[in-house]
JSON list of C-alpha atoms in Angstrom, two decimals:
[
{"chain": "Q", "resi": 258, "resn": "UNK", "atom": "CA", "xyz": [27.43, -32.38, 30.09]},
{"chain": "Q", "resi": 259, "resn": "UNK", "atom": "CA", "xyz": [24.68, -29.97, 31.30]},
{"chain": "Q", "resi": 260, "resn": "UNK", "atom": "CA", "xyz": [21.05, -30.69, 30.82]},
{"chain": "Q", "resi": 261, "resn": "UNK", "atom": "CA", "xyz": [19.15, -30.24, 27.83]},
{"chain": "Q", "resi": 262, "resn": "UNK", "atom": "CA", "xyz": [16.43, -27.50, 27.73]},
{"chain": "Q", "resi": 263, "resn": "UNK", "atom": "CA", "xyz": [13.53, -28.97, 25.89]},
{"chain": "Q", "resi": 264, "resn": "UNK", "atom": "CA", "xyz": [10.87, -26.55, 24.69]},
{"chain": "Q", "resi": 265, "resn": "UNK", "atom": "CA", "xyz": [7.57, -27.97, 24.06]},
{"chain": "Q", "resi": 266, "resn": "UNK", "atom": "CA", "xyz": [6.18, -27.55, 20.63]},
{"chain": "Q", "resi": 267, "resn": "UNK", "atom": "CA", "xyz": [2.93, -26.23, 21.80]},
{"chain": "Q", "resi": 268, "resn": "UNK", "atom": "CA", "xyz": [4.53, -23.68, 23.71]},
{"chain": "Q", "resi": 269, "resn": "UNK", "atom": "CA", "xyz": [6.70, -22.74, 20.90]},
{"chain": "Q", "resi": 270, "resn": "UNK", "atom": "CA", "xyz": [3.61, -22.15, 18.88]},
{"chain": "Q", "resi": 271, "resn": "UNK", "atom": "CA", "xyz": [1.78, -20.54, 21.38]},
{"chain": "Q", "resi": 272, "resn": "UNK", "atom": "CA", "xyz": [4.69, -18.15, 21.92]},
{"chain": "Q", "resi": 273, "resn": "UNK", "atom": "CA", "xyz": [5.08, -17.43, 18.02]},
{"chain": "Q", "resi": 274, "resn": "UNK", "atom": "CA", "xyz": [1.19, -16.62, 17.92]},
{"chain": "Q", "resi": 275, "resn": "UNK", "atom": "CA", "xyz": [1.83, -14.09, 20.62]},
{"chain": "Q", "resi": 276, "resn": "UNK", "atom": "CA", "xyz": [4.76, -12.52, 18.73]},
{"chain": "Q", "resi": 277, "resn": "UNK", "atom": "CA", "xyz": [2.78, -12.38, 15.53]},
{"chain": "Q", "resi": 278, "resn": "UNK", "atom": "CA", "xyz": [-0.11, -10.53, 17.19]},
{"chain": "Q", "resi": 279, "resn": "UNK", "atom": "CA", "xyz": [2.33, -7.88, 18.59]},
{"chain": "Q", "resi": 280, "resn": "UNK", "atom": "CA", "xyz": [4.25, -7.65, 15.00]},
{"chain": "Q", "resi": 281, "resn": "UNK", "atom": "CA", "xyz": [0.92, -7.20, 13.59]},
{"chain": "Q", "resi": 282, "resn": "UNK", "atom": "CA", "xyz": [-0.38, -4.60, 16.05]},
{"chain": "Q", "resi": 283, "resn": "UNK", "atom": "CA", "xyz": [2.94, -2.34, 15.64]},
{"chain": "Q", "resi": 284, "resn": "UNK", "atom": "CA", "xyz": [2.56, -2.78, 11.74]},
{"chain": "Q", "resi": 285, "resn": "UNK", "atom": "CA", "xyz": [-1.12, -1.69, 11.83]},
{"chain": "Q", "resi": 286, "resn": "UNK", "atom": "CA", "xyz": [-0.25, 1.51, 13.92]},
{"chain": "Q", "resi": 287, "resn": "UNK", "atom": "CA", "xyz": [2.61, 2.15, 11.46]},
{"chain": "Q", "resi": 288, "resn": "UNK", "atom": "CA", "xyz": [0.53, 1.69, 8.16]},
{"chain": "Q", "resi": 289, "resn": "UNK", "atom": "CA", "xyz": [-2.49, 4.06, 10.17]},
{"chain": "Q", "resi": 290, "resn": "UNK", "atom": "CA", "xyz": [0.19, 6.72, 10.63]},
{"chain": "Q", "resi": 291, "resn": "UNK", "atom": "CA", "xyz": [1.64, 6.72, 7.05]},
{"chain": "Q", "resi": 292, "resn": "UNK", "atom": "CA", "xyz": [-1.65, 6.76, 5.38]},
{"chain": "Q", "resi": 293, "resn": "UNK", "atom": "CA", "xyz": [-3.22, 9.21, 7.89]},
{"chain": "Q", "resi": 294, "resn": "UNK", "atom": "CA", "xyz": [-0.26, 11.77, 7.58]},
{"chain": "Q", "resi": 295, "resn": "UNK", "atom": "CA", "xyz": [0.54, 11.34, 3.94]},
{"chain": "Q", "resi": 296, "resn": "UNK", "atom": "CA", "xyz": [-2.17, 9.83, 1.91]},
{"chain": "Q", "resi": 297, "resn": "UNK", "atom": "CA", "xyz": [-3.90, 12.36, -0.54]},
{"chain": "Q", "resi": 298, "resn": "UNK", "atom": "CA", "xyz": [-7.25, 10.49, -0.77]},
{"chain": "Q", "resi": 299, "resn": "UNK", "atom": "CA", "xyz": [-9.22, 9.29, 2.08]},
{"chain": "Q", "resi": 300, "resn": "UNK", "atom": "CA", "xyz": [-11.03, 7.11, -0.03]},
{"chain": "Q", "resi": 301, "resn": "UNK", "atom": "CA", "xyz": [-7.76, 5.20, -0.90]},
{"chain": "Q", "resi": 302, "resn": "UNK", "atom": "CA", "xyz": [-6.75, 5.17, 2.80]},
{"chain": "Q", "resi": 303, "resn": "UNK", "atom": "CA", "xyz": [-10.15, 3.51, 3.83]},
{"chain": "Q", "resi": 304, "resn": "UNK", "atom": "CA", "xyz": [-9.99, 0.96, 1.05]},
{"chain": "Q", "resi": 305, "resn": "UNK", "atom": "CA", "xyz": [-6.41, 0.08, 1.99]},
{"chain": "Q", "resi": 306, "resn": "UNK", "atom": "CA", "xyz": [-7.49, -0.42, 5.71]},
{"chain": "Q", "resi": 307, "resn": "UNK", "atom": "CA", "xyz": [-10.24, -2.44, 4.74]},
{"chain": "Q", "resi": 308, "resn": "UNK", "atom": "CA", "xyz": [-8.49, -4.65, 2.19]},
{"chain": "Q", "resi": 309, "resn": "UNK", "atom": "CA", "xyz": [-5.63, -5.08, 5.13]},
{"chain": "Q", "resi": 310, "resn": "UNK", "atom": "CA", "xyz": [-8.18, -6.35, 7.60]},
{"chain": "Q", "resi": 311, "resn": "UNK", "atom": "CA", "xyz": [-10.38, -8.51, 5.09]},
{"chain": "Q", "resi": 312, "resn": "UNK", "atom": "CA", "xyz": [-7.45, -10.41, 4.17]},
{"chain": "Q", "resi": 313, "resn": "UNK", "atom": "CA", "xyz": [-5.41, -10.51, 7.82]},
{"chain": "Q", "resi": 314, "resn": "UNK", "atom": "CA", "xyz": [-8.59, -11.01, 10.20]},
{"chain": "Q", "resi": 315, "resn": "UNK", "atom": "CA", "xyz": [-9.36, -14.77, 8.84]},
{"chain": "Q", "resi": 316, "resn": "UNK", "atom": "CA", "xyz": [-5.91, -15.63, 8.99]},
{"chain": "Q", "resi": 317, "resn": "UNK", "atom": "CA", "xyz": [-5.68, -14.94, 12.91]},
{"chain": "Q", "resi": 318, "resn": "UNK", "atom": "CA", "xyz": [-8.79, -16.64, 13.43]},
{"chain": "Q", "resi": 319, "resn": "UNK", "atom": "CA", "xyz": [-7.12, -19.89, 11.41]},
{"chain": "Q", "resi": 320, "resn": "UNK", "atom": "CA", "xyz": [-3.80, -19.44, 13.68]},
{"chain": "Q", "resi": 321, "resn": "UNK", "atom": "CA", "xyz": [-6.15, -18.87, 16.87]},
{"chain": "Q", "resi": 322, "resn": "UNK", "atom": "CA", "xyz": [-7.88, -21.93, 16.02]},
{"chain": "Q", "resi": 323, "resn": "UNK", "atom": "CA", "xyz": [-4.76, -23.97, 14.96]},
{"chain": "Q", "resi": 324, "resn": "UNK", "atom": "CA", "xyz": [-3.09, -22.84, 18.35]},
{"chain": "Q", "resi": 325, "resn": "UNK", "atom": "CA", "xyz": [-5.93, -24.05, 20.41]},
{"chain": "Q", "resi": 326, "resn": "UNK", "atom": "CA", "xyz": [-5.75, -27.58, 18.61]},
{"chain": "Q", "resi": 327, "resn": "UNK", "atom": "CA", "xyz": [-1.96, -27.56, 19.32]},
{"chain": "Y", "resi": 268, "resn": "UNK", "atom": "CA", "xyz": [-3.90, 14.69, 4.70]},
{"chain": "Y", "resi": 269, "resn": "UNK", "atom": "CA", "xyz": [-0.72, 15.50, 2.55]},
{"chain": "Y", "resi": 270, "resn": "UNK", "atom": "CA", "xyz": [-1.54, 18.74, 1.49]},
{"chain": "Y", "resi": 271, "resn": "UNK", "atom": "CA", "xyz": [-2.16, 19.87, 4.96]},
{"chain": "Y", "resi": 272, "resn": "UNK", "atom": "CA", "xyz": [1.51, 19.24, 5.11]},
{"chain": "Y", "resi": 273, "resn": "UNK", "atom": "CA", "xyz": [2.68, 20.59, 2.22]},
{"chain": "Y", "resi": 274, "resn": "UNK", "atom": "CA", "xyz": [1.95, 24.41, 2.42]},
{"chain": "Y", "resi": 275, "resn": "UNK", "atom": "CA", "xyz": [1.10, 25.49, -1.17]},
{"chain": "Y", "resi": 276, "resn": "UNK", "atom": "CA", "xyz": [1.59, 28.95, -1.71]},
{"chain": "Y", "resi": 277, "resn": "UNK", "atom": "CA", "xyz": [-1.00, 31.57, -2.41]},
{"chain": "Y", "resi": 278, "resn": "UNK", "atom": "CA", "xyz": [-2.45, 31.02, -5.74]},
{"chain": "Y", "resi": 279, "resn": "UNK", "atom": "CA", "xyz": [-0.55, 28.34, -6.43]},
{"chain": "Y", "resi": 280, "resn": "UNK", "atom": "CA", "xyz": [-2.19, 25.47, -8.39]},
{"chain": "Y", "resi": 281, "resn": "UNK", "atom": "CA", "xyz": [-1.57, 21.75, -8.89]},
{"chain": "Y", "resi": 282, "resn": "UNK", "atom": "CA", "xyz": [-1.19, 20.87, -12.54]},
{"chain": "Y", "resi": 283, "resn": "UNK", "atom": "CA", "xyz": [-0.89, 17.18, -11.95]},
{"chain": "Y", "resi": 284, "resn": "UNK", "atom": "CA", "xyz": [-0.01, 14.33, -9.69]},
{"chain": "Y", "resi": 285, "resn": "UNK", "atom": "CA", "xyz": [2.22, 11.20, -10.69]},
{"chain": "Y", "resi": 286, "resn": "UNK", "atom": "CA", "xyz": [2.77, 7.96, -9.23]},
{"chain": "Y", "resi": 287, "resn": "UNK", "atom": "CA", "xyz": [4.83, 5.12, -10.76]},
{"chain": "Y", "resi": 288, "resn": "UNK", "atom": "CA", "xyz": [3.33, 2.56, -13.70]},
{"chain": "Y", "resi": 289, "resn": "UNK", "atom": "CA", "xyz": [0.90, 0.24, -12.42]},
{"chain": "Y", "resi": 290, "resn": "UNK", "atom": "CA", "xyz": [3.37, -2.24, -13.85]},
{"chain": "Y", "resi": 291, "resn": "UNK", "atom": "CA", "xyz": [5.97, -1.51, -11.47]},
{"chain": "Y", "resi": 292, "resn": "UNK", "atom": "CA", "xyz": [3.55, -2.40, -8.37]},
{"chain": "Y", "resi": 293, "resn": "UNK", "atom": "CA", "xyz": [1.86, -4.98, -10.31]},
{"chain": "Y", "resi": 294, "resn": "UNK", "atom": "CA", "xyz": [5.23, -6.99, -10.63]},
{"chain": "Y", "resi": 295, "resn": "UNK", "atom": "CA", "xyz": [6.10, -6.51, -6.98]},
{"chain": "Y", "resi": 296, "resn": "UNK", "atom": "CA", "xyz": [2.75, -7.86, -5.53]},
{"chain": "Y", "resi": 297, "resn": "UNK", "atom": "CA", "xyz": [2.53, -10.48, -8.20]},
{"chain": "Y", "resi": 298, "resn": "UNK", "atom": "CA", "xyz": [6.01, -11.69, -6.85]},
{"chain": "Y", "resi": 299, "resn": "UNK", "atom": "CA", "xyz": [4.82, -11.56, -3.38]},
{"chain": "Y", "resi": 300, "resn": "UNK", "atom": "CA", "xyz": [1.29, -13.37, -4.42]},
{"chain": "Y", "resi": 301, "resn": "UNK", "atom": "CA", "xyz": [3.17, -16.19, -5.85]},
{"chain": "Y", "resi": 302, "resn": "UNK", "atom": "CA", "xyz": [5.68, -16.60, -2.80]},
{"chain": "Y", "resi": 303, "resn": "UNK", "atom": "CA", "xyz": [2.64, -16.14, -0.54]},
{"chain": "Y", "resi": 304, "resn": "UNK", "atom": "CA", "xyz": [0.75, -18.90, -2.17]},
{"chain": "Y", "resi": 305, "resn": "UNK", "atom": "CA", "xyz": [3.81, -21.29, -2.72]},
{"chain": "Y", "resi": 306, "resn": "UNK", "atom": "CA", "xyz": [2.82, -23.27, 0.91]},
{"chain": "Y", "resi": 307, "resn": "UNK", "atom": "CA", "xyz": [-1.07, -23.22, -0.15]},
{"chain": "Y", "resi": 308, "resn": "UNK", "atom": "CA", "xyz": [0.06, -25.29, -3.26]},
{"chain": "Y", "resi": 309, "resn": "UNK", "atom": "CA", "xyz": [2.32, -27.52, -1.39]},
{"chain": "Y", "resi": 310, "resn": "UNK", "atom": "CA", "xyz": [-0.64, -28.04, 1.09]},
{"chain": "Y", "resi": 311, "resn": "UNK", "atom": "CA", "xyz": [-3.14, -28.86, -1.92]},
{"chain": "Y", "resi": 312, "resn": "UNK", "atom": "CA", "xyz": [-0.73, -31.56, -2.82]},
{"chain": "Y", "resi": 313, "resn": "UNK", "atom": "CA", "xyz": [-0.44, -32.99, 0.37]},
{"chain": "Y", "resi": 314, "resn": "UNK", "atom": "CA", "xyz": [-4.36, -33.33, 0.39]},
{"chain": "Y", "resi": 315, "resn": "UNK", "atom": "CA", "xyz": [-4.20, -34.88, -2.92]},
{"chain": "Y", "resi": 316, "resn": "UNK", "atom": "CA", "xyz": [-2.47, -37.79, -1.57]},
{"chain": "Y", "resi": 317, "resn": "UNK", "atom": "CA", "xyz": [-3.81, -41.01, -1.08]},
{"chain": "Y", "resi": 318, "resn": "UNK", "atom": "CA", "xyz": [-5.42, -41.46, 2.46]},
{"chain": "Y", "resi": 319, "resn": "UNK", "atom": "CA", "xyz": [-3.40, -44.72, 3.14]},
{"chain": "Y", "resi": 320, "resn": "UNK", "atom": "CA", "xyz": [0.16, -42.97, 2.53]},
{"chain": "Y", "resi": 321, "resn": "UNK", "atom": "CA", "xyz": [2.75, -42.72, 5.26]},
{"chain": "Y", "resi": 322, "resn": "UNK", "atom": "CA", "xyz": [3.00, -39.00, 4.49]},
{"chain": "Y", "resi": 323, "resn": "UNK", "atom": "CA", "xyz": [-0.67, -38.57, 4.62]},
{"chain": "Y", "resi": 324, "resn": "UNK", "atom": "CA", "xyz": [-0.82, -40.05, 8.13]},
{"chain": "Y", "resi": 325, "resn": "UNK", "atom": "CA", "xyz": [1.86, -37.66, 9.10]},
{"chain": "Y", "resi": 326, "resn": "UNK", "atom": "CA", "xyz": [-0.07, -34.81, 7.57]},
{"chain": "Y", "resi": 327, "resn": "UNK", "atom": "CA", "xyz": [-3.12, -35.76, 9.40]},
{"chain": "Y", "resi": 328, "resn": "UNK", "atom": "CA", "xyz": [-1.17, -35.88, 12.84]},
{"chain": "Y", "resi": 329, "resn": "UNK", "atom": "CA", "xyz": [0.61, -32.34, 12.41]},
{"chain": "Y", "resi": 330, "resn": "UNK", "atom": "CA", "xyz": [-2.45, -30.84, 10.95]},
{"chain": "Y", "resi": 331, "resn": "UNK", "atom": "CA", "xyz": [-2.80, -27.84, 13.30]},
{"chain": "Y", "resi": 332, "resn": "UNK", "atom": "CA", "xyz": [0.79, -26.90, 13.06]},
{"chain": "Y", "resi": 333, "resn": "UNK", "atom": "CA", "xyz": [0.75, -26.99, 9.31]},
{"chain": "Y", "resi": 334, "resn": "UNK", "atom": "CA", "xyz": [-2.39, -24.99, 9.34]},
{"chain": "Y", "resi": 335, "resn": "UNK", "atom": "CA", "xyz": [-0.48, -22.45, 11.88]},
{"chain": "Y", "resi": 336, "resn": "UNK", "atom": "CA", "xyz": [2.68, -22.24, 9.59]},
{"chain": "Y", "resi": 337, "resn": "UNK", "atom": "CA", "xyz": [0.55, -21.50, 6.40]},
{"chain": "Y", "resi": 338, "resn": "UNK", "atom": "CA", "xyz": [-1.64, -18.94, 7.84]},
{"chain": "Y", "resi": 339, "resn": "UNK", "atom": "CA", "xyz": [1.37, -17.22, 9.65]},
{"chain": "Y", "resi": 340, "resn": "UNK", "atom": "CA", "xyz": [3.36, -17.39, 6.27]},
{"chain": "Y", "resi": 341, "resn": "UNK", "atom": "CA", "xyz": [0.20, -15.82, 4.24]},
{"chain": "Y", "resi": 342, "resn": "UNK", "atom": "CA", "xyz": [0.09, -13.18, 7.17]},
{"chain": "Y", "resi": 343, "resn": "UNK", "atom": "CA", "xyz": [3.55, -12.23, 6.63]},
{"chain": "Y", "resi": 344, "resn": "UNK", "atom": "CA", "xyz": [3.08, -12.11, 2.71]},
{"chain": "Y", "resi": 345, "resn": "UNK", "atom": "CA", "xyz": [0.02, -9.77, 3.25]},
{"chain": "Y", "resi": 346, "resn": "UNK", "atom": "CA", "xyz": [2.12, -7.56, 5.48]},
{"chain": "Y", "resi": 347, "resn": "UNK", "atom": "CA", "xyz": [4.83, -7.38, 2.44]},
{"chain": "Y", "resi": 348, "resn": "UNK", "atom": "CA", "xyz": [2.14, -6.70, -0.13]},
{"chain": "Y", "resi": 349, "resn": "UNK", "atom": "CA", "xyz": [0.80, -3.99, 1.94]},
{"chain": "Y", "resi": 350, "resn": "UNK", "atom": "CA", "xyz": [4.29, -2.38, 2.38]},
{"chain": "Y", "resi": 351, "resn": "UNK", "atom": "CA", "xyz": [4.98, -2.37, -1.30]},
{"chain": "Y", "resi": 352, "resn": "UNK", "atom": "CA", "xyz": [1.37, -0.78, -1.86]},
{"chain": "Y", "resi": 353, "resn": "UNK", "atom": "CA", "xyz": [1.98, 1.86, 0.71]},
{"chain": "Y", "resi": 354, "resn": "UNK", "atom": "CA", "xyz": [5.54, 2.64, -0.90]},
{"chain": "Y", "resi": 355, "resn": "UNK", "atom": "CA", "xyz": [3.76, 2.75, -4.12]},
{"chain": "Y", "resi": 356, "resn": "UNK", "atom": "CA", "xyz": [0.97, 4.97, -3.30]},
{"chain": "Y", "resi": 357, "resn": "UNK", "atom": "CA", "xyz": [2.88, 7.42, -1.09]},
{"chain": "Y", "resi": 358, "resn": "UNK", "atom": "CA", "xyz": [5.98, 7.85, -3.73]},
{"chain": "Y", "resi": 359, "resn": "UNK", "atom": "CA", "xyz": [4.29, 10.80, -5.53]},
{"chain": "Y", "resi": 360, "resn": "UNK", "atom": "CA", "xyz": [5.33, 13.40, -7.87]},
{"chain": "Y", "resi": 361, "resn": "UNK", "atom": "CA", "xyz": [3.11, 16.60, -7.41]},
{"chain": "Y", "resi": 362, "resn": "UNK", "atom": "CA", "xyz": [3.69, 19.11, -10.43]},
{"chain": "Y", "resi": 363, "resn": "UNK", "atom": "CA", "xyz": [2.43, 22.66, -9.60]},
{"chain": "Y", "resi": 364, "resn": "UNK", "atom": "CA", "xyz": [2.45, 25.76, -11.90]},
{"chain": "Y", "resi": 365, "resn": "UNK", "atom": "CA", "xyz": [5.64, 26.97, -9.54]},
{"chain": "Y", "resi": 366, "resn": "UNK", "atom": "CA", "xyz": [7.46, 23.79, -8.45]},
{"chain": "Y", "resi": 367, "resn": "UNK", "atom": "CA", "xyz": [7.84, 20.26, -8.53]},
{"chain": "Y", "resi": 368, "resn": "UNK", "atom": "CA", "xyz": [7.64, 18.39, -5.11]},
{"chain": "Y", "resi": 369, "resn": "UNK", "atom": "CA", "xyz": [9.41, 14.92, -5.39]},
{"chain": "Y", "resi": 370, "resn": "UNK", "atom": "CA", "xyz": [8.15, 12.74, -2.37]},
{"chain": "Y", "resi": 371, "resn": "UNK", "atom": "CA", "xyz": [10.12, 9.58, -2.29]},
{"chain": "Y", "resi": 372, "resn": "UNK", "atom": "CA", "xyz": [8.73, 7.14, 0.28]},
{"chain": "Y", "resi": 373, "resn": "UNK", "atom": "CA", "xyz": [11.94, 4.67, 0.35]},
{"chain": "Y", "resi": 374, "resn": "UNK", "atom": "CA", "xyz": [10.84, 2.55, 3.36]},
{"chain": "Y", "resi": 375, "resn": "UNK", "atom": "CA", "xyz": [8.46, 3.40, 6.38]},
{"chain": "Y", "resi": 376, "resn": "UNK", "atom": "CA", "xyz": [10.68, 5.52, 8.21]},
{"chain": "Y", "resi": 377, "resn": "UNK", "atom": "CA", "xyz": [12.74, 6.85, 5.44]},
{"chain": "Y", "resi": 378, "resn": "UNK", "atom": "CA", "xyz": [10.76, 9.62, 3.63]},
{"chain": "Y", "resi": 379, "resn": "UNK", "atom": "CA", "xyz": [12.73, 12.42, 1.59]},
{"chain": "Y", "resi": 380, "resn": "UNK", "atom": "CA", "xyz": [10.59, 15.23, 0.30]},
{"chain": "Y", "resi": 381, "resn": "UNK", "atom": "CA", "xyz": [12.37, 17.61, -1.98]},
{"chain": "Y", "resi": 382, "resn": "UNK", "atom": "CA", "xyz": [10.86, 20.80, -3.71]},
{"chain": "Y", "resi": 383, "resn": "UNK", "atom": "CA", "xyz": [12.37, 21.94, -6.81]},
{"chain": "Y", "resi": 384, "resn": "UNK", "atom": "CA", "xyz": [11.18, 25.66, -8.43]},
{"chain": "Y", "resi": 385, "resn": "UNK", "atom": "CA", "xyz": [10.29, 25.80, -12.04]},
{"chain": "Y", "resi": 386, "resn": "UNK", "atom": "CA", "xyz": [12.13, 28.60, -12.80]},
{"chain": "Y", "resi": 387, "resn": "UNK", "atom": "CA", "xyz": [15.43, 26.93, -11.24]},
{"chain": "Y", "resi": 388, "resn": "UNK", "atom": "CA", "xyz": [15.05, 23.80, -13.66]},
{"chain": "Y", "resi": 389, "resn": "UNK", "atom": "CA", "xyz": [17.67, 23.47, -16.39]},
{"chain": "Y", "resi": 390, "resn": "UNK", "atom": "CA", "xyz": [17.01, 20.29, -18.13]},
{"chain": "Y", "resi": 391, "resn": "UNK", "atom": "CA", "xyz": [14.81, 17.11, -18.03]},
{"chain": "Y", "resi": 392, "resn": "UNK", "atom": "CA", "xyz": [16.03, 14.18, -19.58]},
{"chain": "Y", "resi": 393, "resn": "UNK", "atom": "CA", "xyz": [13.65, 10.96, -20.38]},
{"chain": "Y", "resi": 394, "resn": "UNK", "atom": "CA", "xyz": [14.85, 7.51, -20.72]},
{"chain": "Y", "resi": 395, "resn": "UNK", "atom": "CA", "xyz": [12.61, 4.51, -21.80]},
{"chain": "Y", "resi": 396, "resn": "UNK", "atom": "CA", "xyz": [14.76, 1.46, -21.94]},
{"chain": "Y", "resi": 397, "resn": "UNK", "atom": "CA", "xyz": [13.58, -2.11, -22.25]},
{"chain": "Y", "resi": 398, "resn": "UNK", "atom": "CA", "xyz": [10.69, -3.89, -24.06]},
{"chain": "Y", "resi": 399, "resn": "UNK", "atom": "CA", "xyz": [8.10, -3.90, -21.22]},
{"chain": "Y", "resi": 400, "resn": "UNK", "atom": "CA", "xyz": [8.71, -0.25, -20.52]},
{"chain": "Y", "resi": 401, "resn": "UNK", "atom": "CA", "xyz": [8.66, 0.71, -24.26]},
{"chain": "Y", "resi": 402, "resn": "UNK", "atom": "CA", "xyz": [5.43, -1.12, -24.74]},
{"chain": "Y", "resi": 403, "resn": "UNK", "atom": "CA", "xyz": [3.68, -0.10, -21.61]},
{"chain": "Y", "resi": 404, "resn": "UNK", "atom": "CA", "xyz": [5.20, 3.60, -21.94]},
{"chain": "Y", "resi": 405, "resn": "UNK", "atom": "CA", "xyz": [7.24, 3.94, -18.82]},
{"chain": "Y", "resi": 406, "resn": "UNK", "atom": "CA", "xyz": [10.54, 5.16, -17.96]},
{"chain": "Y", "resi": 407, "resn": "UNK", "atom": "CA", "xyz": [13.19, 7.28, -16.03]},
{"chain": "Y", "resi": 408, "resn": "UNK", "atom": "CA", "xyz": [12.83, 11.08, -15.66]},
{"chain": "Y", "resi": 409, "resn": "UNK", "atom": "CA", "xyz": [15.88, 12.67, -14.48]},
{"chain": "Y", "resi": 410, "resn": "UNK", "atom": "CA", "xyz": [15.61, 16.60, -13.92]},
{"chain": "Y", "resi": 411, "resn": "UNK", "atom": "CA", "xyz": [18.66, 18.74, -13.18]},
{"chain": "Y", "resi": 412, "resn": "UNK", "atom": "CA", "xyz": [18.59, 22.28, -11.32]},
{"chain": "Y", "resi": 413, "resn": "UNK", "atom": "CA", "xyz": [20.80, 25.38, -11.44]},
{"chain": "Y", "resi": 414, "resn": "UNK", "atom": "CA", "xyz": [21.63, 24.57, -7.76]},
{"chain": "Y", "resi": 415, "resn": "UNK", "atom": "CA", "xyz": [24.12, 21.93, -6.91]},
{"chain": "Y", "resi": 416, "resn": "UNK", "atom": "CA", "xyz": [24.58, 18.83, -8.31]},
{"chain": "Y", "resi": 417, "resn": "UNK", "atom": "CA", "xyz": [22.89, 16.85, -5.15]},
{"chain": "Y", "resi": 418, "resn": "UNK", "atom": "CA", "xyz": [19.82, 18.67, -5.87]},
{"chain": "Y", "resi": 419, "resn": "UNK", "atom": "CA", "xyz": [19.22, 16.93, -9.23]},
{"chain": "Y", "resi": 420, "resn": "UNK", "atom": "CA", "xyz": [16.48, 14.46, -9.13]},
{"chain": "Y", "resi": 421, "resn": "UNK", "atom": "CA", "xyz": [15.63, 11.19, -10.63]},
{"chain": "Y", "resi": 422, "resn": "UNK", "atom": "CA", "xyz": [12.41, 8.80, -10.60]},
{"chain": "Y", "resi": 423, "resn": "UNK", "atom": "CA", "xyz": [12.14, 5.53, -12.04]},
{"chain": "Y", "resi": 424, "resn": "UNK", "atom": "CA", "xyz": [9.36, 3.62, -13.33]},
{"chain": "Y", "resi": 425, "resn": "UNK", "atom": "CA", "xyz": [6.98, 7.04, -14.25]},
{"chain": "Y", "resi": 426, "resn": "UNK", "atom": "CA", "xyz": [4.18, 6.45, -16.71]},
{"chain": "Y", "resi": 427, "resn": "UNK", "atom": "CA", "xyz": [3.91, 8.68, -19.97]},
{"chain": "Y", "resi": 428, "resn": "UNK", "atom": "CA", "xyz": [7.76, 10.16, -19.43]},
{"chain": "Y", "resi": 429, "resn": "UNK", "atom": "CA", "xyz": [7.53, 12.12, -22.76]},
{"chain": "Y", "resi": 430, "resn": "UNK", "atom": "CA", "xyz": [4.19, 13.56, -21.77]},
{"chain": "Y", "resi": 431, "resn": "UNK", "atom": "CA", "xyz": [5.52, 14.66, -18.46]},
{"chain": "Y", "resi": 432, "resn": "UNK", "atom": "CA", "xyz": [8.44, 16.23, -19.90]},
{"chain": "Y", "resi": 433, "resn": "UNK", "atom": "CA", "xyz": [6.27, 18.06, -22.21]},
{"chain": "Y", "resi": 434, "resn": "UNK", "atom": "CA", "xyz": [3.98, 19.01, -19.25]},
{"chain": "Y", "resi": 435, "resn": "UNK", "atom": "CA", "xyz": [6.85, 20.18, -16.94]},
{"chain": "Y", "resi": 436, "resn": "UNK", "atom": "CA", "xyz": [8.38, 21.95, -20.17]},
{"chain": "Y", "resi": 437, "resn": "UNK", "atom": "CA", "xyz": [5.31, 23.79, -20.85]},
{"chain": "Y", "resi": 438, "resn": "UNK", "atom": "CA", "xyz": [4.81, 24.76, -16.95]},
{"chain": "Y", "resi": 439, "resn": "UNK", "atom": "CA", "xyz": [8.26, 26.01, -16.85]},
{"chain": "Y", "resi": 440, "resn": "UNK", "atom": "CA", "xyz": [8.02, 28.17, -19.87]},
{"chain": "Y", "resi": 441, "resn": "UNK", "atom": "CA", "xyz": [4.70, 29.66, -18.33]},
{"chain": "Y", "resi": 442, "resn": "UNK", "atom": "CA", "xyz": [6.59, 30.21, -15.28]},
{"chain": "Y", "resi": 443, "resn": "UNK", "atom": "CA", "xyz": [9.22, 32.18, -16.89]},
{"chain": "Y", "resi": 444, "resn": "UNK", "atom": "CA", "xyz": [7.00, 34.03, -18.90]},
{"chain": "Y", "resi": 445, "resn": "UNK", "atom": "CA", "xyz": [5.33, 35.26, -15.62]},
{"chain": "Y", "resi": 446, "resn": "UNK", "atom": "CA", "xyz": [8.52, 36.20, -14.02]},
{"chain": "Y", "resi": 447, "resn": "UNK", "atom": "CA", "xyz": [9.36, 38.02, -17.09]},
{"chain": "Y", "resi": 448, "resn": "UNK", "atom": "CA", "xyz": [12.92, 36.10, -16.87]},
{"chain": "Y", "resi": 449, "resn": "UNK", "atom": "CA", "xyz": [12.86, 34.71, -20.52]},
{"chain": "Y", "resi": 450, "resn": "UNK", "atom": "CA", "xyz": [10.68, 34.77, -23.28]},
{"chain": "Y", "resi": 451, "resn": "UNK", "atom": "CA", "xyz": [8.32, 32.27, -24.52]},
{"chain": "Y", "resi": 452, "resn": "UNK", "atom": "CA", "xyz": [9.12, 30.30, -27.66]},
{"chain": "Y", "resi": 453, "resn": "UNK", "atom": "CA", "xyz": [6.43, 30.84, -30.17]},
{"chain": "Y", "resi": 454, "resn": "UNK", "atom": "CA", "xyz": [4.78, 27.51, -31.52]}
]
């Protein structure tokens, strides 16, 4: 029988946090590209960016805080 | 900007632009919000438990993990809602006095842009099916061109489809009259 590899929970959550950060940055770049190139209205694009950041920034703050307590 | 990419012809005028009905995006985002807030309601349920219960102790012990999970779930829900909004916003019909430009944003990396000249348009069919589409006045518009069958186009969930049909018909008649290809029917 081989040795069991155990991953500590805190490392797993920290890793998940970094993966989410990468996904978030990639998604934001894709979102920006699409609105920058295909939107008809600058105001609608700006409102979309603002709404997206207003909702997601506190969520990242909560996740970062949770990871620091784990 | 979009109109920098779609080169309009000289003197070509945009009559109107049409997006899907608000109910379509409302339903999509509504479902995402319900699923997104589901863990928040479960969390509130746990917080309502009496502080002495075993479950409440476990909850307190695992609080950072739970908060991380809920925040991550809400983040992914926000991304899903933003994706739905982007597809709704970038899905567009541009009707000019010469052609119809149909932009279909299927996914982020799947975008179809089709041009149909009004003089080649043969038939426009409108269908409003169901209680909600009838009450809110939205439906499917199918347009058939004189070209190959593949160039026919269909869009679902368009607001005021009969008015849109009439608008395209009027623009088509005006275009044919300009080209001198066909007399315009008198009212």
